Amino acid sequence: MKDKVYKQILGQIESLGGLVFLVIDPPNQDPKVAGQIAKVAQKAGVSAICVGGSVGAQGAILDQTILEIKAACDLPVLLFPGNIASISKHADAIYFMSMLNSLDPYYISGAQIASAWPVKSIGIEVIPTSYIVVEPGRAVGWVGRAQPIPRNLPYLAGITALAGQFMGSKMVILESGGGAESPVPPEMVAFTKKMIEVPLVVAGGVRDEKFAYQTIKAGADIIHVGTAAEETSTDISLVEKTLSRIVTSVQKAGKEKLKNSEK
């Protein structure tokens, strides 16, 4: 079915109001551990697994990680590519991303041109995605030569996201960078969501259930959680507890958001 994963995401957003996607960066753990994390993530209520990172998520370790994840759970696996080598035929879909506020044309359109044929050749679902880096940006901002959106200027994120939608993006990601102290401010989330009609993802800095609740309540449709799980990955039971708390807070915020939209 065309756009199967994307349609599934839209359906879940409509019914739940907010989703949690777990981000697994292959170089950061053994593939078998990634599978174990994915298994407890599904049990905790996570909606999808994103695989990728700024550097190193490619080749055999990428394939092995995805295969272990798919053997351990039934969740869709989305590629979250950091470069043109972060492609695997074993995934279900790929964020086909353009970093709209990069200063380097390579990250806006060059990498996309270079990877378009390989992506088509492996036949996975493509989700056109606008990727917008917000301060501090961290590793992804440095690698992508981004001009990060200042955290105190919400309208810059909003109009950049709107431009991405007008150019055909089906999703928008506001990215503070993996390991950021906090996610995109609620004011920026709210303004950006008012500007666009496509799903809004907030990535980077969603460390706990408080940030998760605030971000979804402000208007985000999806949060990416990565560091919060990585920091506890040596204890799988603790990973499950951490993710369960975050999912519970997202579900609460989602229900409240849906209820408010009906008024």
PDB file of C-alpha atoms in Angstrom:
ATOM      1  CA  MET A   1       0.000   0.000   0.000  1.00  0.00           C
ATOM      2  CA  LYS A   2       1.359   3.410  -0.975  1.00  0.00           C
ATOM      3  CA  ASP A   3       2.207   5.656   1.990  1.00  0.00           C
ATOM      4  CA  LYS A   4       1.285   2.845   4.388  1.00  0.00           C
ATOM      5  CA  VAL A   5       3.508   4.027   7.249  1.00  0.00           C
ATOM      6  CA  TYR A   6       2.603   7.679   6.781  1.00  0.00           C
ATOM      7  CA  LYS A   7      -1.125   6.905   6.764  1.00  0.00           C
ATOM      8  CA  GLN A   8      -0.675   4.807   9.898  1.00  0.00           C
ATOM      9  CA  ILE A   9       1.042   7.747  11.591  1.00  0.00           C
ATOM     10  CA  LEU A  10      -1.740  10.142  10.570  1.00  0.00           C
ATOM     11  CA  GLY A  11      -4.365   7.739  11.897  1.00  0.00           C
ATOM     12  CA  GLN A  12      -2.653   7.410  15.255  1.00  0.00           C
ATOM     13  CA  ILE A  13      -2.239  11.171  15.583  1.00  0.00           C
ATOM     14  CA  GLU A  14      -5.937  11.633  14.872  1.00  0.00           C
ATOM     15  CA  SER A  15      -6.976   9.070  17.482  1.00  0.00           C
ATOM     16  CA  LEU A  16      -4.351   9.642  20.183  1.00  0.00           C
ATOM     17  CA  GLY A  17      -3.321  13.281  19.796  1.00  0.00           C
ATOM     18  CA  GLY A  18       0.350  12.583  20.438  1.00  0.00           C
ATOM     19  CA  LEU A  19       2.907   9.868  19.689  1.00  0.00           C
ATOM     20  CA  VAL A  20       6.318   8.770  20.909  1.00  0.00           C
ATOM     21  CA  PHE A  21       8.952   7.565  18.443  1.00  0.00           C
ATOM     22  CA  LEU A  22      12.085   5.963  19.867  1.00  0.00           C
ATOM     23  CA  VAL A  23      15.361   6.920  18.172  1.00  0.00           C
ATOM     24  CA  ILE A  24      18.083   4.266  18.086  1.00  0.00           C
ATOM     25  CA  ASP A  25      21.549   5.297  16.894  1.00  0.00           C
ATOM     26  CA  PRO A  26      23.313   2.082  15.753  1.00  0.00           C
ATOM     27  CA  PRO A  27      26.881   2.959  16.829  1.00  0.00           C
ATOM     28  CA  ASN A  28      25.686   3.581  20.391  1.00  0.00           C
ATOM     29  CA  GLN A  29      24.721  -0.014  21.223  1.00  0.00           C
ATOM     30  CA  ASP A  30      25.093  -3.564  19.968  1.00  0.00           C
ATOM     31  CA  PRO A  31      22.361  -4.587  17.482  1.00  0.00           C
ATOM     32  CA  LYS A  32      21.061  -7.242  19.887  1.00  0.00           C
ATOM     33  CA  VAL A  33      20.699  -4.618  22.613  1.00  0.00           C
ATOM     34  CA  ALA A  34      18.849  -2.436  20.113  1.00  0.00           C
ATOM     35  CA  GLY A  35      16.431  -5.313  19.586  1.00  0.00           C
ATOM     36  CA  GLN A  36      15.895  -5.675  23.317  1.00  0.00           C
ATOM     37  CA  ILE A  37      15.225  -1.945  23.625  1.00  0.00           C
ATOM     38  CA  ALA A  38      12.751  -2.065  20.729  1.00  0.00           C
ATOM     39  CA  LYS A  39      10.870  -4.937  22.366  1.00  0.00           C
ATOM     40  CA  VAL A  40      10.318  -3.051  25.626  1.00  0.00           C
ATOM     41  CA  ALA A  41       9.574   0.130  23.662  1.00  0.00           C
ATOM     42  CA  GLN A  42       6.607  -1.544  21.987  1.00  0.00           C
ATOM     43  CA  LYS A  43       5.462  -2.848  25.355  1.00  0.00           C
ATOM     44  CA  ALA A  44       5.706   0.679  26.759  1.00  0.00           C
ATOM     45  CA  GLY A  45       3.464   2.087  24.016  1.00  0.00           C
ATOM     46  CA  VAL A  46       5.973   3.628  21.611  1.00  0.00           C
ATOM     47  CA  SER A  47       4.493   4.012  18.101  1.00  0.00           C
ATOM     48  CA  ALA A  48       7.562   3.665  15.862  1.00  0.00           C
ATOM     49  CA  ILE A  49      11.323   3.164  15.898  1.00  0.00           C
ATOM     50  CA  CYS A  50      13.581   5.643  14.101  1.00  0.00           C
ATOM     51  CA  VAL A  51      17.066   4.386  13.273  1.00  0.00           C
ATOM     52  CA  GLY A  52      19.925   6.741  12.465  1.00  0.00           C
ATOM     53  CA  GLY A  53      22.164   9.479  13.784  1.00  0.00           C
ATOM     54  CA  SER A  54      24.588  12.234  12.884  1.00  0.00           C
ATOM     55  CA  VAL A  55      27.538   9.953  12.090  1.00  0.00           C
ATOM     56  CA  GLY A  56      28.302   6.240  11.806  1.00  0.00           C
ATOM     57  CA  ALA A  57      24.805   4.842  11.206  1.00  0.00           C
ATOM     58  CA  GLN A  58      25.529   2.983   7.984  1.00  0.00           C
ATOM     59  CA  GLY A  59      26.571  -0.296   6.414  1.00  0.00           C
ATOM     60  CA  ALA A  60      26.457  -3.614   8.225  1.00  0.00           C
ATOM     61  CA  ILE A  61      25.735  -2.192  11.669  1.00  0.00           C
ATOM     62  CA  LEU A  62      22.716  -0.292  10.305  1.00  0.00           C
ATOM     63  CA  ASP A  63      21.314  -3.394   8.593  1.00  0.00           C
ATOM     64  CA  GLN A  64      21.974  -5.634  11.600  1.00  0.00           C
ATOM     65  CA  THR A  65      20.375  -3.156  13.974  1.00  0.00           C
ATOM     66  CA  ILE A  66      17.209  -2.889  11.888  1.00  0.00           C
ATOM     67  CA  LEU A  67      16.947  -6.667  11.487  1.00  0.00           C
ATOM     68  CA  GLU A  68      17.253  -7.168  15.254  1.00  0.00           C
ATOM     69  CA  ILE A  69      14.596  -4.498  15.856  1.00  0.00           C
ATOM     70  CA  LYS A  70      12.175  -6.051  13.371  1.00  0.00           C
ATOM     71  CA  ALA A  71      12.722  -9.502  14.848  1.00  0.00           C
ATOM     72  CA  ALA A  72      11.925  -8.162  18.316  1.00  0.00           C
ATOM     73  CA  CYS A  73       8.840  -6.010  17.664  1.00  0.00           C
ATOM     74  CA  ASP A  74       6.084  -5.182  15.183  1.00  0.00           C
ATOM     75  CA  LEU A  75       6.602  -1.420  15.143  1.00  0.00           C
ATOM     76  CA  PRO A  76       7.363   0.360  11.852  1.00  0.00           C
ATOM     77  CA  VAL A  77      11.043   1.206  11.414  1.00  0.00           C
ATOM     78  CA  LEU A  78      11.863   4.586   9.904  1.00  0.00           C
ATOM     79  CA  LEU A  79      15.298   5.610   8.704  1.00  0.00           C
ATOM     80  CA  PHE A  80      16.437   8.886  10.298  1.00  0.00           C
ATOM     81  CA  PRO A  81      19.455   9.489   8.045  1.00  0.00           C
ATOM     82  CA  GLY A  82      22.492  11.549   8.971  1.00  0.00           C
ATOM     83  CA  ASN A  83      24.097  11.098   5.562  1.00  0.00           C
ATOM     84  CA  ILE A  84      23.536   9.461   2.163  1.00  0.00           C
ATOM     85  CA  ALA A  85      24.967   6.168   3.414  1.00  0.00           C
ATOM     86  CA  SER A  86      22.261   5.785   6.083  1.00  0.00           C
ATOM     87  CA  ILE A  87      20.001   3.754   3.798  1.00  0.00           C
ATOM     88  CA  SER A  88      18.826   0.187   4.324  1.00  0.00           C
ATOM     89  CA  LYS A  89      16.384  -1.981   2.396  1.00  0.00           C
ATOM     90  CA  HIS A  90      15.281  -3.542   5.676  1.00  0.00           C
ATOM     91  CA  ALA A  91      13.507  -0.389   6.939  1.00  0.00           C
ATOM     92  CA  ASP A  92       9.847   0.345   6.288  1.00  0.00           C
ATOM     93  CA  ALA A  93      10.188   4.036   5.438  1.00  0.00           C
ATOM     94  CA  ILE A  94      12.641   6.912   5.397  1.00  0.00           C
ATOM     95  CA  TYR A  95      12.436  10.529   6.457  1.00  0.00           C
ATOM     96  CA  PHE A  96      13.613  12.036   3.149  1.00  0.00           C
ATOM     97  CA  MET A  97      14.919  15.168   4.811  1.00  0.00           C
ATOM     98  CA  SER A  98      16.047  18.594   3.678  1.00  0.00           C
ATOM     99  CA  MET A  99      17.805  20.694   6.340  1.00  0.00           C
ATOM    100  CA  LEU A 100      16.140  23.961   5.429  1.00  0.00           C
ATOM    101  CA  ASN A 101      18.349  26.213   7.545  1.00  0.00           C
ATOM    102  CA  SER A 102      21.703  24.751   6.557  1.00  0.00           C
ATOM    103  CA  LEU A 103      24.267  27.156   5.098  1.00  0.00           C
ATOM    104  CA  ASP A 104      25.523  24.355   2.862  1.00  0.00           C
ATOM    105  CA  PRO A 105      23.436  23.546  -0.256  1.00  0.00           C
ATOM    106  CA  TYR A 106      24.551  19.927   0.094  1.00  0.00           C
ATOM    107  CA  TYR A 107      22.270  19.440   3.093  1.00  0.00           C
ATOM    108  CA  ILE A 108      19.362  21.271   1.456  1.00  0.00           C
ATOM    109  CA  SER A 109      19.308  19.495  -1.901  1.00  0.00           C
ATOM    110  CA  GLY A 110      22.690  17.919  -2.741  1.00  0.00           C
ATOM    111  CA  ALA A 111      22.434  14.886  -0.484  1.00  0.00           C
ATOM    112  CA  GLN A 112      18.844  14.392  -1.605  1.00  0.00           C
ATOM    113  CA  ILE A 113      19.854  14.312  -5.276  1.00  0.00           C
ATOM    114  CA  ALA A 114      22.707  11.906  -4.514  1.00  0.00           C
ATOM    115  CA  SER A 115      20.473   9.520  -2.563  1.00  0.00           C
ATOM    116  CA  ALA A 116      17.257   9.696  -4.603  1.00  0.00           C
ATOM    117  CA  TRP A 117      18.041   6.813  -6.971  1.00  0.00           C
ATOM    118  CA  PRO A 118      19.401   4.464  -4.256  1.00  0.00           C
ATOM    119  CA  VAL A 119      16.289   5.125  -2.164  1.00  0.00           C
ATOM    120  CA  LYS A 120      13.999   4.429  -5.120  1.00  0.00           C
ATOM    121  CA  SER A 121      15.982   1.287  -5.973  1.00  0.00           C
ATOM    122  CA  ILE A 122      15.438  -0.352  -2.586  1.00  0.00           C
ATOM    123  CA  GLY A 123      11.733   0.413  -2.734  1.00  0.00           C
ATOM    124  CA  ILE A 124      11.059   1.724   0.759  1.00  0.00           C
ATOM    125  CA  GLU A 125       8.371   4.289   1.516  1.00  0.00           C
ATOM    126  CA  VAL A 126       9.525   7.910   1.303  1.00  0.00           C
ATOM    127  CA  ILE A 127       8.222  10.608   3.670  1.00  0.00           C
ATOM    128  CA  PRO A 128       9.328  14.071   2.445  1.00  0.00           C
ATOM    129  CA  THR A 129      10.422  15.895   5.575  1.00  0.00           C
ATOM    130  CA  SER A 130      11.582  19.406   6.440  1.00  0.00           C
ATOM    131  CA  TYR A 131      14.369  19.286   9.011  1.00  0.00           C
ATOM    132  CA  ILE A 132      14.878  22.494  10.971  1.00  0.00           C
ATOM    133  CA  VAL A 133      17.693  22.867  13.491  1.00  0.00           C
ATOM    134  CA  VAL A 134      16.993  24.930  16.606  1.00  0.00           C
ATOM    135  CA  GLU A 135      19.573  26.136  19.131  1.00  0.00           C
ATOM    136  CA  PRO A 136      21.767  24.579  20.445  1.00  0.00           C
ATOM    137  CA  GLY A 137      21.813  22.159  17.478  1.00  0.00           C
ATOM    138  CA  ARG A 138      24.706  20.188  18.916  1.00  0.00           C
ATOM    139  CA  ALA A 139      26.287  17.515  16.697  1.00  0.00           C
ATOM    140  CA  VAL A 140      23.655  17.587  13.960  1.00  0.00           C
ATOM    141  CA  GLY A 141      23.908  21.352  13.686  1.00  0.00           C
ATOM    142  CA  TRP A 142      27.681  21.198  13.436  1.00  0.00           C
ATOM    143  CA  VAL A 143      27.708  18.378  10.885  1.00  0.00           C
ATOM    144  CA  GLY A 144      24.972  19.995   8.800  1.00  0.00           C
ATOM    145  CA  ARG A 145      26.449  23.488   8.961  1.00  0.00           C
ATOM    146  CA  ALA A 146      23.131  24.817  10.186  1.00  0.00           C
ATOM    147  CA  GLN A 147      22.243  28.357  11.137  1.00  0.00           C
ATOM    148  CA  PRO A 148      20.182  27.305  14.170  1.00  0.00           C
ATOM    149  CA  ILE A 149      16.863  29.035  14.826  1.00  0.00           C
ATOM    150  CA  PRO A 150      17.240  31.184  18.002  1.00  0.00           C
ATOM    151  CA  ARG A 151      15.126  29.727  20.785  1.00  0.00           C
ATOM    152  CA  ASN A 152      13.554  33.122  21.567  1.00  0.00           C
ATOM    153  CA  LEU A 153      12.298  33.687  17.991  1.00  0.00           C
ATOM    154  CA  PRO A 154       9.406  31.235  17.517  1.00  0.00           C
ATOM    155  CA  TYR A 155       8.157  32.853  14.306  1.00  0.00           C
ATOM    156  CA  LEU A 156      11.370  31.982  12.477  1.00  0.00           C
ATOM    157  CA  ALA A 157      10.736  28.300  13.092  1.00  0.00           C
ATOM    158  CA  GLY A 158       7.103  28.690  12.091  1.00  0.00           C
ATOM    159  CA  ILE A 159       7.693  30.405   8.776  1.00  0.00           C
ATOM    160  CA  THR A 160      10.531  28.027   7.928  1.00  0.00           C
ATOM    161  CA  ALA A 161       8.229  25.074   8.580  1.00  0.00           C
ATOM    162  CA  LEU A 162       5.514  26.693   6.460  1.00  0.00           C
ATOM    163  CA  ALA A 163       7.961  27.110   3.591  1.00  0.00           C
ATOM    164  CA  GLY A 164       8.806  23.414   3.892  1.00  0.00           C
ATOM    165  CA  GLN A 165       5.132  22.478   3.706  1.00  0.00           C
ATOM    166  CA  PHE A 166       4.626  24.703   0.684  1.00  0.00           C
ATOM    167  CA  MET A 167       7.546  22.920  -1.007  1.00  0.00           C
ATOM    168  CA  GLY A 168       5.887  19.552  -0.463  1.00  0.00           C
ATOM    169  CA  SER A 169       7.018  18.218   2.910  1.00  0.00           C
ATOM    170  CA  LYS A 170       4.647  15.806   4.616  1.00  0.00           C
ATOM    171  CA  MET A 171       6.322  16.210   8.016  1.00  0.00           C
ATOM    172  CA  VAL A 172       8.331  18.853   9.857  1.00  0.00           C
ATOM    173  CA  ILE A 173      11.003  18.115  12.464  1.00  0.00           C
ATOM    174  CA  LEU A 174      12.207  20.787  14.888  1.00  0.00           C
ATOM    175  CA  GLU A 175      15.558  19.490  16.116  1.00  0.00           C
ATOM    176  CA  SER A 176      17.478  20.834  19.127  1.00  0.00           C
ATOM    177  CA  GLY A 177      20.144  18.142  18.765  1.00  0.00           C
ATOM    178  CA  GLY A 178      20.648  14.840  20.531  1.00  0.00           C
ATOM    179  CA  GLY A 179      21.536  15.339  24.177  1.00  0.00           C
ATOM    180  CA  ALA A 180      20.231  18.913  24.336  1.00  0.00           C
ATOM    181  CA  GLU A 181      19.386  20.203  27.811  1.00  0.00           C
ATOM    182  CA  SER A 182      15.765  20.798  26.835  1.00  0.00           C
ATOM    183  CA  PRO A 183      13.532  20.512  23.765  1.00  0.00           C
ATOM    184  CA  VAL A 184      12.228  23.288  21.545  1.00  0.00           C
ATOM    185  CA  PRO A 185      10.371  25.846  23.734  1.00  0.00           C
ATOM    186  CA  PRO A 186       6.586  25.396  23.994  1.00  0.00           C
ATOM    187  CA  GLU A 187       6.019  28.840  22.456  1.00  0.00           C
ATOM    188  CA  MET A 188       7.949  27.807  19.350  1.00  0.00           C
ATOM    189  CA  VAL A 189       6.079  24.517  19.127  1.00  0.00           C
ATOM    190  CA  ALA A 190       2.719  26.287  19.390  1.00  0.00           C
ATOM    191  CA  PHE A 191       3.547  28.941  16.788  1.00  0.00           C
ATOM    192  CA  THR A 192       4.939  26.406  14.337  1.00  0.00           C
ATOM    193  CA  LYS A 193       1.930  24.110  14.650  1.00  0.00           C
ATOM    194  CA  LYS A 194      -0.406  27.027  13.914  1.00  0.00           C
ATOM    195  CA  MET A 195       1.495  27.651  10.692  1.00  0.00           C
ATOM    196  CA  ILE A 196       1.312  24.135   9.233  1.00  0.00           C
ATOM    197  CA  GLU A 197      -1.164  21.334   8.534  1.00  0.00           C
ATOM    198  CA  VAL A 198       1.324  18.453   8.396  1.00  0.00           C
ATOM    199  CA  PRO A 199       2.552  16.493  11.448  1.00  0.00           C
ATOM    200  CA  LEU A 200       5.036  18.332  13.670  1.00  0.00           C
ATOM    201  CA  VAL A 201       7.852  16.338  15.262  1.00  0.00           C
ATOM    202  CA  VAL A 202       9.990  17.670  18.107  1.00  0.00           C
ATOM    203  CA  ALA A 203      13.389  16.040  18.521  1.00  0.00           C
ATOM    204  CA  GLY A 204      16.267  16.563  20.917  1.00  0.00           C
ATOM    205  CA  GLY A 205      16.075  17.302  24.617  1.00  0.00           C
ATOM    206  CA  VAL A 206      12.842  15.430  25.446  1.00  0.00           C
ATOM    207  CA  ARG A 207      14.509  13.849  28.448  1.00  0.00           C
ATOM    208  CA  ASP A 208      11.584  13.113  30.737  1.00  0.00           C
ATOM    209  CA  GLU A 209       7.832  12.967  31.082  1.00  0.00           C
ATOM    210  CA  LYS A 210       7.560  16.659  32.037  1.00  0.00           C
ATOM    211  CA  PHE A 211       9.161  17.822  28.793  1.00  0.00           C
ATOM    212  CA  ALA A 212       7.137  15.229  26.864  1.00  0.00           C
ATOM    213  CA  TYR A 213       3.848  16.486  28.293  1.00  0.00           C
ATOM    214  CA  GLN A 214       4.685  20.157  27.698  1.00  0.00           C
ATOM    215  CA  THR A 215       5.775  19.533  24.122  1.00  0.00           C
ATOM    216  CA  ILE A 216       2.677  17.589  23.071  1.00  0.00           C
ATOM    217  CA  LYS A 217       0.334  19.945  24.941  1.00  0.00           C
ATOM    218  CA  ALA A 218       1.939  22.883  23.123  1.00  0.00           C
ATOM    219  CA  GLY A 219       0.973  21.355  19.781  1.00  0.00           C
ATOM    220  CA  ALA A 220       3.547  18.778  18.702  1.00  0.00           C
ATOM    221  CA  ASP A 221       2.146  15.611  17.179  1.00  0.00           C
ATOM    222  CA  ILE A 222       5.201  13.413  17.746  1.00  0.00           C
ATOM    223  CA  ILE A 223       8.235  13.481  20.010  1.00  0.00           C
ATOM    224  CA  HIS A 224      11.506  11.707  19.378  1.00  0.00           C
ATOM    225  CA  VAL A 225      13.083  10.103  22.429  1.00  0.00           C
ATOM    226  CA  GLY A 226      16.671   8.928  22.161  1.00  0.00           C
ATOM    227  CA  THR A 227      19.080  10.031  24.876  1.00  0.00           C
ATOM    228  CA  ALA A 228      16.607   9.253  27.668  1.00  0.00           C
ATOM    229  CA  ALA A 229      16.630   5.595  26.582  1.00  0.00           C
ATOM    230  CA  GLU A 230      20.344   5.460  25.719  1.00  0.00           C
ATOM    231  CA  GLU A 231      21.337   6.663  29.180  1.00  0.00           C
ATOM    232  CA  THR A 232      19.565   3.682  30.754  1.00  0.00           C
ATOM    233  CA  SER A 233      20.261   1.105  28.012  1.00  0.00           C
ATOM    234  CA  THR A 234      22.485  -1.019  30.283  1.00  0.00           C
ATOM    235  CA  ASP A 235      19.333  -1.815  32.290  1.00  0.00           C
ATOM    236  CA  ILE A 236      16.522  -2.870  29.940  1.00  0.00           C
ATOM    237  CA  SER A 237      13.907  -2.823  32.696  1.00  0.00           C
ATOM    238  CA  LEU A 238      14.827   0.788  33.441  1.00  0.00           C
ATOM    239  CA  VAL A 239      14.487   1.641  29.733  1.00  0.00           C
ATOM    240  CA  GLU A 240      10.955   0.266  29.810  1.00  0.00           C
ATOM    241  CA  LYS A 241      10.074   2.273  32.922  1.00  0.00           C
ATOM    242  CA  THR A 242      11.503   5.459  31.426  1.00  0.00           C
ATOM    243  CA  LEU A 243       9.638   5.019  28.157  1.00  0.00           C
ATOM    244  CA  SER A 244       6.400   4.032  29.931  1.00  0.00           C
ATOM    245  CA  ARG A 245       6.455   7.263  31.952  1.00  0.00           C
ATOM    246  CA  ILE A 246       7.069   9.330  28.821  1.00  0.00           C
ATOM    247  CA  VAL A 247       4.359   7.546  26.821  1.00  0.00           C
ATOM    248  CA  THR A 248       1.861   7.971  29.669  1.00  0.00           C
ATOM    249  CA  SER A 249       2.527  11.714  29.814  1.00  0.00           C
ATOM    250  CA  VAL A 250       2.230  12.007  26.023  1.00  0.00           C
ATOM    251  CA  GLN A 251      -1.073  10.101  26.038  1.00  0.00           C
ATOM    252  CA  LYS A 252      -2.396  12.413  28.743  1.00  0.00           C
ATOM    253  CA  ALA A 253      -1.375  15.534  26.825  1.00  0.00           C
ATOM    254  CA  GLY A 254      -2.757  14.060  23.605  1.00  0.00           C
ATOM    255  CA  LYS A 255      -6.170  13.405  25.130  1.00  0.00           C
ATOM    256  CA  GLU A 256      -6.304  16.924  26.558  1.00  0.00           C
ATOM    257  CA  LYS A 257      -5.295  18.396  23.204  1.00  0.00           C
ATOM    258  CA  LEU A 258      -7.991  16.420  21.366  1.00  0.00           C
ATOM    259  CA  LYS A 259     -10.594  17.428  23.927  1.00  0.00           C
ATOM    260  CA  ASN A 260      -9.695  21.107  23.563  1.00  0.00           C
ATOM    261  CA  SER A 261      -9.890  20.873  19.777  1.00  0.00           C
ATOM    262  CA  GLU A 262     -13.498  19.668  20.016  1.00  0.00           C
ATOM    263  CA  LYS A 263     -14.607  22.795  21.871  1.00  0.00           C
TER     264      LYS A 263
END
